[in-house]
Short mmCIF file of C-alpha atoms in Angstrom, two decimals:
data_model
loop_
_atom_site.label_atom_id
_atom_site.label_comp_id
_atom_site.label_asym_id
_atom_site.label_seq_id
_atom_site.Cartn_x
_atom_site.Cartn_y
_atom_site.Cartn_z
CA UNK A 1 -145.57 39.09 -39.96
CA UNK A 2 -143.94 36.87 -41.88
CA UNK A 3 -144.12 33.18 -41.01
CA UNK A 4 -142.81 29.99 -43.08
CA UNK A 5 -144.17 26.74 -43.20
CA UNK A 6 -142.64 23.70 -43.91
CA UNK A 7 -144.15 20.00 -43.65
CA UNK A 8 -143.95 17.36 -42.55
CA UNK A 9 -141.62 17.36 -39.16
CA UNK A 10 -140.46 13.73 -39.47
CA UNK A 11 -140.68 11.39 -42.80
CA UNK A 12 -139.67 7.59 -43.17
CA UNK A 13 -139.30 6.57 -46.55
CA UNK A 14 -138.06 3.50 -48.17
CA UNK A 15 -135.32 3.07 -50.45
CA UNK A 16 -136.28 4.06 -54.12
CA UNK A 17 -139.43 5.93 -53.07
CA UNK A 18 -140.52 9.46 -54.51
CA UNK A 19 -140.14 12.09 -52.23
CA UNK A 20 -142.00 15.87 -52.26
CA UNK A 21 -141.13 18.19 -49.16
CA UNK A 22 -143.23 21.79 -49.09
CA UNK A 23 -142.16 24.67 -48.07
CA UNK A 24 -144.48 28.18 -48.10
CA UNK A 25 -143.59 31.80 -46.97
CA UNK A 26 -146.11 34.46 -46.10
CA UNK A 27 -147.02 37.62 -45.44
CA UNK A 28 -144.33 38.76 -48.12
CA UNK A 29 -143.71 38.98 -51.79
CA UNK A 30 -140.50 37.82 -54.01
CA UNK A 31 -138.58 36.41 -51.32
CA UNK A 32 -135.53 34.31 -51.38
CA UNK A 33 -135.83 30.66 -50.83
CA UNK A 34 -133.37 28.08 -49.86
CA UNK A 35 -133.15 24.52 -49.43
CA UNK A 36 -130.61 22.94 -46.69
CA UNK A 37 -129.91 19.56 -45.89
CA UNK A 38 -127.64 19.17 -42.28
CA UNK A 39 -126.77 15.61 -41.82
CA UNK A 40 -126.66 14.76 -37.83
CA UNK A 41 -123.44 16.69 -36.24
CA UNK A 42 -122.91 18.74 -39.55
CA UNK A 43 -123.58 21.88 -40.85
CA UNK A 44 -126.12 23.15 -43.14
CA UNK A 45 -125.49 22.42 -46.70
CA UNK A 46 -127.06 24.48 -49.39
CA UNK A 47 -128.98 22.35 -52.05
CA UNK A 48 -130.70 24.86 -54.01
CA UNK A 49 -131.56 28.39 -53.72
CA UNK A 50 -134.43 30.70 -55.59
CA UNK A 51 -134.87 34.23 -56.43
CA UNK A 52 -137.99 34.48 -58.21
CA UNK A 53 -140.80 31.89 -59.93
CA UNK A 54 -139.46 29.53 -62.07
CA UNK A 55 -135.73 30.44 -61.11
CA UNK A 56 -133.53 27.57 -59.38
CA UNK A 57 -130.07 27.21 -58.51
CA UNK A 58 -128.78 24.05 -57.86
CA UNK A 59 -125.36 24.04 -55.74
CA UNK A 60 -124.83 20.15 -55.74
CA UNK A 61 -125.28 17.28 -57.99
CA UNK A 62 -127.45 14.71 -56.66
CA UNK A 63 -131.10 13.07 -57.30
CA UNK A 64 -132.72 16.11 -55.66
CA UNK A 65 -134.86 18.95 -57.37
CA UNK A 66 -136.37 21.39 -56.50
CA UNK A 67 -139.51 23.74 -57.99
CA UNK A 68 -140.92 26.88 -57.77
CA UNK A 69 -144.54 26.98 -58.72
CA UNK A 70 -145.18 30.18 -56.77
CA UNK A 71 -144.06 33.31 -55.38
CA UNK A 72 -143.67 32.03 -51.84
CA UNK A 73 -143.97 28.11 -52.52
CA UNK A 74 -140.94 26.37 -52.73
CA UNK A 75 -140.66 22.01 -52.99
CA UNK A 76 -137.99 19.76 -53.21
CA UNK A 77 -138.27 16.49 -54.54
CA UNK A 78 -136.78 13.61 -55.50
CA UNK A 79 -138.10 10.46 -57.75
CA UNK A 80 -136.32 7.86 -56.20
CA UNK A 81 -134.74 8.27 -52.74
CA UNK A 82 -131.15 7.06 -51.57
CA UNK A 83 -130.10 5.66 -48.10
CA UNK A 84 -127.94 8.77 -48.60
CA UNK A 85 -130.40 11.18 -48.62
CA UNK A 86 -131.23 10.84 -44.89
CA UNK A 87 -131.08 13.66 -42.89
CA UNK A 88 -133.07 16.94 -41.43
CA UNK A 89 -133.85 19.05 -44.49
CA UNK A 90 -134.35 23.14 -43.74
CA UNK A 91 -136.49 25.25 -46.32
CA UNK A 92 -135.74 29.20 -45.32
CA UNK A 93 -136.43 32.19 -46.73
CA UNK A 94 -134.63 36.01 -46.67
CA UNK A 95 -136.64 38.82 -47.28
CA UNK A 96 -133.85 40.09 -49.93
CA UNK A 97 -130.46 39.73 -50.87
CA UNK A 98 -128.25 40.05 -47.98
CA UNK A 99 -130.67 39.96 -45.42
CA UNK A 100 -130.69 37.11 -42.46
CA UNK A 101 -132.56 34.14 -43.14
CA UNK A 102 -135.49 32.25 -41.11
CA UNK A 103 -135.59 28.82 -41.11
CA UNK A 104 -139.02 26.45 -41.47
CA UNK A 105 -139.15 24.07 -38.63
CA UNK A 106 -137.23 21.10 -41.01
CA UNK A 107 -138.10 17.99 -41.92
CA UNK A 108 -136.38 15.12 -40.29
CA UNK A 109 -136.07 12.48 -43.53
CA UNK A 110 -135.16 8.90 -42.82
CA UNK A 111 -134.68 6.72 -45.86
CA UNK A 112 -135.05 2.92 -44.66
CA UNK B 1 -109.39 26.75 -46.03
CA UNK B 2 -113.23 26.68 -45.81
CA UNK B 3 -114.67 30.16 -46.68
CA UNK B 4 -116.06 30.61 -42.29
CA UNK B 5 -114.25 28.46 -39.89
CA UNK B 6 -115.73 28.15 -36.42
CA UNK B 7 -114.39 25.61 -33.39
CA UNK B 8 -116.49 23.05 -33.25
CA UNK B 9 -116.04 22.47 -29.37
CA UNK B 10 -117.70 21.28 -27.41
CA UNK B 11 -117.18 24.08 -25.04
CA UNK B 12 -117.73 23.05 -21.68
CA UNK B 13 -118.80 25.98 -19.69
CA UNK B 14 -119.82 26.50 -15.63
CA UNK B 15 -123.26 28.44 -15.35
CA UNK B 16 -122.33 32.15 -14.60
CA UNK B 17 -119.72 32.24 -17.24
CA UNK B 18 -118.30 34.28 -19.53
CA UNK B 19 -118.18 32.34 -22.65
CA UNK B 20 -116.64 33.85 -26.32
CA UNK B 21 -116.72 32.10 -29.52
CA UNK B 22 -114.82 33.36 -32.79
CA UNK B 23 -115.88 33.07 -36.36
CA UNK B 24 -113.12 33.91 -38.95
CA UNK B 25 -114.26 34.32 -42.83
CA UNK B 26 -111.68 34.31 -45.86
CA UNK B 27 -113.87 36.39 -48.14
CA UNK B 28 -112.99 40.10 -48.01
CA UNK B 29 -116.36 41.12 -50.10
CA UNK B 30 -118.61 39.67 -46.74
CA UNK B 31 -120.87 42.43 -46.50
CA UNK B 32 -123.40 40.95 -43.70
CA UNK B 33 -122.70 38.99 -40.35
CA UNK B 34 -125.28 36.81 -38.50
CA UNK B 35 -125.38 34.68 -35.42
CA UNK B 36 -127.94 31.91 -34.87
CA UNK B 37 -128.38 29.63 -32.08
CA UNK B 38 -129.93 25.96 -32.77
CA UNK B 39 -130.89 23.49 -30.11
CA UNK B 40 -131.20 20.25 -31.00
CA UNK B 41 -132.87 18.89 -33.50
CA UNK B 42 -134.69 22.38 -34.39
CA UNK B 43 -134.25 24.80 -36.99
CA UNK B 44 -131.59 27.07 -36.57
CA UNK B 45 -132.64 30.80 -35.41
CA UNK B 46 -131.43 34.17 -35.42
CA UNK B 47 -129.56 35.57 -32.50
CA UNK B 48 -128.42 38.67 -33.32
CA UNK B 49 -126.83 40.62 -36.37
CA UNK B 50 -122.80 41.60 -36.12
CA UNK B 51 -122.59 45.44 -36.98
CA UNK B 52 -119.26 47.27 -37.37
CA UNK B 53 -119.76 49.13 -34.32
CA UNK B 54 -120.58 46.07 -32.41
CA UNK B 55 -123.90 45.25 -30.16
CA UNK B 56 -125.29 44.45 -27.76
CA UNK B 57 -128.57 42.49 -26.56
CA UNK B 58 -128.81 41.38 -22.56
CA UNK B 59 -126.04 39.07 -21.80
CA UNK B 60 -125.20 38.69 -25.57
CA UNK B 61 -122.60 40.71 -27.32
CA UNK B 62 -121.45 40.29 -30.96
CA UNK B 63 -118.09 42.04 -32.63
CA UNK B 64 -116.64 42.65 -35.85
CA UNK B 65 -113.01 42.99 -36.76
CA UNK B 66 -112.76 43.71 -40.19
CA UNK B 67 -109.11 43.59 -40.20
CA UNK B 68 -108.80 40.24 -39.08
CA UNK B 69 -111.70 38.96 -40.76
CA UNK B 70 -113.78 37.98 -38.19
CA UNK B 71 -116.77 38.04 -35.79
CA UNK B 72 -117.00 37.26 -32.32
CA UNK B 73 -119.35 36.37 -30.17
CA UNK B 74 -119.47 36.87 -25.92
CA UNK B 75 -121.69 35.24 -23.75
CA UNK B 76 -121.93 36.81 -20.11
CA UNK B 77 -123.70 35.08 -16.65
CA UNK B 78 -124.12 32.01 -19.05
CA UNK B 79 -127.66 30.06 -18.14
CA UNK B 80 -128.44 26.35 -18.75
CA UNK B 81 -130.57 27.10 -21.39
CA UNK B 82 -127.64 28.85 -23.56
CA UNK B 83 -126.56 25.53 -24.12
CA UNK B 84 -127.18 25.14 -27.81
CA UNK B 85 -124.92 25.17 -31.16
CA UNK B 86 -124.01 28.50 -32.17
CA UNK B 87 -123.69 28.85 -36.15
CA UNK B 88 -122.45 32.02 -37.83
CA UNK B 89 -123.22 33.20 -40.94
CA UNK B 90 -121.41 35.72 -43.82
CA UNK B 91 -123.11 36.83 -46.55
CA UNK B 92 -120.83 37.89 -49.44
CA UNK B 93 -121.68 41.03 -51.55
CA UNK B 94 -120.52 39.52 -54.73
CA UNK B 95 -121.54 35.60 -55.50
CA UNK B 96 -125.12 37.08 -55.85
CA UNK B 97 -125.67 37.49 -51.83
CA UNK B 98 -124.84 34.10 -51.33
CA UNK B 99 -124.98 33.00 -47.09
CA UNK B 100 -121.94 30.89 -46.26
CA UNK B 101 -122.57 29.33 -42.92
CA UNK B 102 -120.30 27.97 -40.17
CA UNK B 103 -120.33 24.51 -39.12
CA UNK B 104 -121.04 25.58 -35.84
CA UNK B 105 -120.34 25.69 -31.84
CA UNK B 106 -121.58 23.46 -29.64
CA UNK B 107 -121.80 24.91 -26.18
CA UNK B 108 -123.08 23.40 -23.27
CA UNK B 109 -123.44 24.99 -20.02
CA UNK B 110 -122.94 22.74 -16.57
CA UNK B 111 -124.63 23.71 -13.41
#
């Protein structure tokens, strides 16, 4: 069966520090991968998605970036965090375009 | 107009009651539809797919109305554990099969 791992679960980082969140999927190959952010009490905001290794589409301009160095690995990064980067970050995957999404446990990021 | 709209609620419903949510979508190229449940401070989890013919899973029934462009979720005999936020998602056939999420409807079941 397929599983998705996302870590860490919680993170407190000072303003201006770098960020690296990692997500890996097991049990499938060539998944579509997504990074979302969810502000408290709000909906999901798509940040990045990838349909293959090295293929990243960005949905919102900001100081975050994403990379897909391996087929089942998706990394969200920032060189310098802002207070506004605080939120709940969720990684998700779909088996193919048009199928349902499955989420990692999420990372609750607080920038202080 | 948002591509996918949901009443944010909260819906305050007594235990045992029946409750229904709607989710409207604006793009007629929408191909696939799903309902998710999200508990507080947790990730969304797939509740059920929504098929053109409608589908039922225990106390939950999902329906699709393509003509009016909405999907619905009906929960019968609601339980305290049904308290959560319910998200609908629409997948567009064009636009590279993007998932378009509603902002969610919060449901609170009261004893």
